[in-house]
Amino acid sequence: MSGDHQTLALLLFSAFVAATLAITTWVSRNRHGSAEEFYAGGRLFSPMENGFAIAGDYMSAASFLGISGLIALYGYDGMLYSVGFLVAWLVVLFLVAELVRNCGRFTLADVVASRMSERPVRIAAGTSSVTVSVLYLVAQMVGAGSLVALLLGGTSEAARSWTVIGVGALMVIYVSLGGMRATTWIQIVKAVLLMAGAIAMTVLVLARFHGDVNQLLNTAAERSGHGKDFLSPGLKYGGDWIARLDFISLGLALVLGTAGLPHILSRFYTVPTARAARRSVIWSIGLIGSFYLMTIVLGFGAAAVVGSDEVRKSNAAGNTAVPLLALDLGGGAGSTGGAGLFAVVAAIAFATILAVVAGITLASSASVAHDLYASLRRRRSPGAAPGRDCPSPRSEVAVARVAAVGIGVAAIALGLLARDLNVAFLVGLAFAVAASANLPVLLYSLFWRNFTTRGAVWSVYGGLVPAMLLVVLSPVVSGSPEALFPGVDFHVFPLQNPGLVSIPLGFLAGWIGTAMSTEPPDEAKHAETEVRALTGAGAV
């Protein structure tokens, strides 16, 4: 890219950053500092606004850059991510959306703690939520680094590193100053930009092949280097039994993980009622469904127009497939149209990253303050008056702002370490941990009458610890050329995604913990939770 074209893209980046900072500053002047304002935006958003914000939260850099890149490299097998992310919304719609809104207040732990001993459950759920959020943040950081490396010619590792640091700093500013209200409006703006960009790119790809999808697929297969195998299952996940098990493991994680993502669950608290929460999900399904259909066209379009080898040369993980496709569709390298479309797409992708990291950081800092910090402050003697030693809402919000800084630093460090991994693949790991640790305890709490505190704690740690341990012992970390540490080999677990093993372990641990518990199940609390979940009576 020439200096002029780089300048154009950077100006568009800067315009979005300036606009979002203006939104954040405006919101920060009109807030009153309450926990409800910071965590839930005062619960004032309409279903349509929240639906756009949910879609903005969900359509991340993994979707726009990573999935399209995987399809460009692996064809049919790369589509598993698009299908898995979309099908996951049915689980959210039918199982958790309304129930979570009725039973909770700000976080996942609120739902579980409503019928359990509060402190151990909040600590376990808070720890799990922060872990999942940091894993998801790393994927966004890697996407930001890949994008700017391409913009600057792919040679500047220093620029890539400074981009990751800059994104981390911006997300801390968004969360610390604006809270949920600013984050939601940033998500809405980003969702509109991303949908507009995806629609424009999809139309251009189809126009290149005169609307003939068959010609598009055949050309993609020819230029992929794999022939017809590119359009058949098995290119990435069909080699041996390990690859096939990895395929099943990834599918389970994607379909079940969404319902356990903290930043998605926290969105249901920004609307006034459970009915509004369900309508929000319906709005978001329409947006997300159409978007993921377009990522399939963009992925095969990148393979057909740019070529799989060129995509791989630019970025081994495929993260730059869509920007390269934009460059070609606009007229090619050196053309004004190509540079302009590339700059617009790069700016939209960068906006996507900034908006998503703000939402995830807010959810994780809420878990630190509302669950971990508040639980540690709730140590009261048996005769203490209610409320004694409990943190005030203002002190809790102050802790959340400090936590946002710590989480930002952790995400920056891990993002620099994992910068050569595919962003969609990294999100797959986050989904696996969410499905292993958060989903079992959530479903048990909502639907199992005999569930106990020990079962809840065991369920979280029984999914979280094995999932993280299996990732460390997998080819993702060592033992393969694409690993985080390619020079060493201590992997003993053959699968790249731990979901096939860790998700059943999370459910099993919850059942064993409940069976071994000496605490009698509180049927009255379960009945109260059930009525509240189904009717909304007593919901905040």
mmCIF file of N, CA, C and O in Angstrom, residues 4 15 30 72 89 223 243 276 291 301 329 334-335 343 362 365 388 394 408 415 419 435 439 442 458 481 487 511 533:
data_model
loop_
_atom_site.group_PDB
_atom_site.id
_atom_site.type_symbol
_atom_site.label_atom_id
_atom_site.label_comp_id
_atom_site.label_asym_id
_atom_site.label_seq_id
_atom_site.Cartn_x
_atom_site.Cartn_y
_atom_site.Cartn_z
ATOM 1 N N ASP A 4 -0.151 7.337 0.631
ATOM 2 C CA ASP A 4 -1.432 8.029 0.563
ATOM 3 C C ASP A 4 -2.581 7.123 0.986
ATOM 4 O O ASP A 4 -3.511 7.536 1.687
ATOM 5 N N ALA A 15 -11.272 8.690 12.552
ATOM 6 C CA ALA A 15 -12.628 9.248 12.594
ATOM 7 C C ALA A 15 -13.533 8.406 13.488
ATOM 8 O O ALA A 15 -14.315 8.936 14.286
ATOM 9 N N ASN A 30 -23.311 12.548 31.620
ATOM 10 C CA ASN A 30 -24.722 12.420 31.966
ATOM 11 C C ASN A 30 -25.009 11.214 32.862
ATOM 12 O O ASN A 30 -26.152 10.851 33.047
ATOM 13 N N ALA A 72 -11.584 -19.258 3.185
ATOM 14 C CA ALA A 72 -10.680 -19.040 2.049
ATOM 15 C C ALA A 72 -9.572 -20.080 2.004
ATOM 16 O O ALA A 72 -9.093 -20.444 0.927
ATOM 17 N N TRP A 89 -27.467 -19.412 18.537
ATOM 18 C CA TRP A 89 -28.480 -18.443 18.971
ATOM 19 C C TRP A 89 -29.819 -19.089 19.282
ATOM 20 O O TRP A 89 -30.628 -18.537 20.026
ATOM 21 N N ARG A 223 -8.737 -22.234 -7.651
ATOM 22 C CA ARG A 223 -7.652 -21.381 -7.168
ATOM 23 C C ARG A 223 -7.185 -21.746 -5.760
ATOM 24 O O ARG A 223 -6.225 -21.163 -5.258
ATOM 25 N N ALA A 243 -8.604 -35.707 13.787
ATOM 26 C CA ALA A 243 -9.154 -34.532 13.115
ATOM 27 C C ALA A 243 -10.684 -34.546 13.152
ATOM 28 O O ALA A 243 -11.327 -33.507 13.325
ATOM 29 N N ALA A 276 -38.785 -7.994 26.494
ATOM 30 C CA ALA A 276 -37.876 -7.175 25.693
ATOM 31 C C ALA A 276 -36.572 -7.923 25.417
ATOM 32 O O ALA A 276 -35.983 -7.780 24.335
ATOM 33 N N PHE A 291 -25.598 -11.876 8.406
ATOM 34 C CA PHE A 291 -24.170 -11.585 8.377
ATOM 35 C C PHE A 291 -23.351 -12.856 8.139
ATOM 36 O O PHE A 291 -22.422 -12.872 7.326
ATOM 37 N N GLY A 301 -15.304 -16.044 -1.886
ATOM 38 C CA GLY A 301 -14.890 -14.978 -2.796
ATOM 39 C C GLY A 301 -13.403 -14.685 -2.694
ATOM 40 O O GLY A 301 -12.730 -14.459 -3.703
ATOM 41 N N LEU A 329 -11.260 -6.285 -5.383
ATOM 42 C CA LEU A 329 -12.566 -5.906 -5.917
ATOM 43 C C LEU A 329 -12.628 -4.433 -6.306
ATOM 44 O O LEU A 329 -13.345 -4.049 -7.233
ATOM 45 N N GLY A 334 -2.550 -0.513 -6.073
ATOM 46 C CA GLY A 334 -2.116 0.664 -6.808
ATOM 47 C C GLY A 334 -3.244 1.492 -7.383
ATOM 48 O O GLY A 334 -3.015 2.619 -7.813
ATOM 49 N N SER A 335 -4.475 0.937 -7.399
ATOM 50 C CA SER A 335 -5.611 1.695 -7.925
ATOM 51 C C SER A 335 -6.264 2.490 -6.803
ATOM 52 O O SER A 335 -6.251 2.083 -5.640
ATOM 53 N N ALA A 343 -9.308 0.555 2.466
ATOM 54 C CA ALA A 343 -9.280 1.418 3.643
ATOM 55 C C ALA A 343 -10.602 1.382 4.394
ATOM 56 O O ALA A 343 -10.632 1.325 5.627
ATOM 57 N N LEU A 362 -16.084 -4.686 29.712
ATOM 58 C CA LEU A 362 -17.111 -4.283 30.670
ATOM 59 C C LEU A 362 -17.676 -5.490 31.407
ATOM 60 O O LEU A 362 -17.826 -5.475 32.632
ATOM 61 N N SER A 365 -14.945 -6.859 33.844
ATOM 62 C CA SER A 365 -14.720 -5.977 35.000
ATOM 63 C C SER A 365 -15.922 -6.003 35.940
ATOM 64 O O SER A 365 -15.774 -5.903 37.166
ATOM 65 N N ARG A 388 -23.738 -4.837 56.545
ATOM 66 C CA ARG A 388 -22.448 -4.438 57.106
ATOM 67 C C ARG A 388 -21.321 -5.064 56.293
ATOM 68 O O ARG A 388 -21.376 -6.234 55.936
ATOM 69 N N ARG A 394 -21.113 2.632 44.685
ATOM 70 C CA ARG A 394 -20.079 3.505 44.115
ATOM 71 C C ARG A 394 -18.690 2.897 44.248
ATOM 72 O O ARG A 394 -17.869 2.998 43.337
ATOM 73 N N GLY A 408 -7.262 -5.176 30.770
ATOM 74 C CA GLY A 408 -6.662 -4.662 29.542
ATOM 75 C C GLY A 408 -5.193 -5.021 29.430
ATOM 76 O O GLY A 408 -4.717 -5.435 28.363
ATOM 77 N N GLY A 415 -2.312 -11.070 23.850
ATOM 78 C CA GLY A 415 -2.484 -10.771 22.430
ATOM 79 C C GLY A 415 -1.156 -10.700 21.693
ATOM 80 O O GLY A 415 -1.034 -11.151 20.549
ATOM 81 N N ARG A 419 -0.117 -13.750 18.576
ATOM 82 C CA ARG A 419 -0.447 -12.932 17.396
ATOM 83 C C ARG A 419 -0.444 -13.702 16.081
ATOM 84 O O ARG A 419 -0.929 -13.190 15.068
ATOM 85 N N ALA A 435 -18.690 -22.976 27.401
ATOM 86 C CA ALA A 435 -19.620 -24.105 27.384
ATOM 87 C C ALA A 435 -19.294 -25.114 28.478
ATOM 88 O O ALA A 435 -20.195 -25.805 28.972
ATOM 89 N N LEU A 439 -22.075 -22.803 31.099
ATOM 90 C CA LEU A 439 -23.367 -23.340 30.678
ATOM 91 C C LEU A 439 -23.912 -24.411 31.629
ATOM 92 O O LEU A 439 -25.107 -24.368 31.977
ATOM 93 N N LEU A 442 -25.349 -22.817 34.760
ATOM 94 C CA LEU A 442 -26.518 -21.995 34.429
ATOM 95 C C LEU A 442 -27.757 -22.861 34.221
ATOM 96 O O LEU A 442 -28.830 -22.597 34.786
ATOM 97 N N TRP A 458 -18.543 -27.134 42.024
ATOM 98 C CA TRP A 458 -17.863 -28.219 41.312
ATOM 99 C C TRP A 458 -18.121 -28.149 39.805
ATOM 100 O O TRP A 458 -17.251 -28.458 39.003
ATOM 101 N N PRO A 481 4.083 -26.756 14.256
ATOM 102 C CA PRO A 481 4.670 -25.524 13.716
ATOM 103 C C PRO A 481 3.829 -24.283 13.982
ATOM 104 O O PRO A 481 4.349 -23.172 14.056
ATOM 105 N N GLY A 487 8.941 -24.439 19.334
ATOM 106 C CA GLY A 487 10.234 -25.071 19.568
ATOM 107 C C GLY A 487 10.239 -26.160 20.626
ATOM 108 O O GLY A 487 11.248 -26.862 20.796
ATOM 109 N N TRP A 511 -23.173 -32.763 38.711
ATOM 110 C CA TRP A 511 -24.025 -33.843 39.211
ATOM 111 C C TRP A 511 -23.367 -34.548 40.400
ATOM 112 O O TRP A 511 -24.021 -34.817 41.415
ATOM 113 N N ALA A 533 -38.350 -16.895 37.144
ATOM 114 C CA ALA A 533 -37.806 -17.092 35.802
ATOM 115 C C ALA A 533 -38.907 -17.121 34.750
ATOM 116 O O ALA A 533 -38.761 -16.548 33.662
#
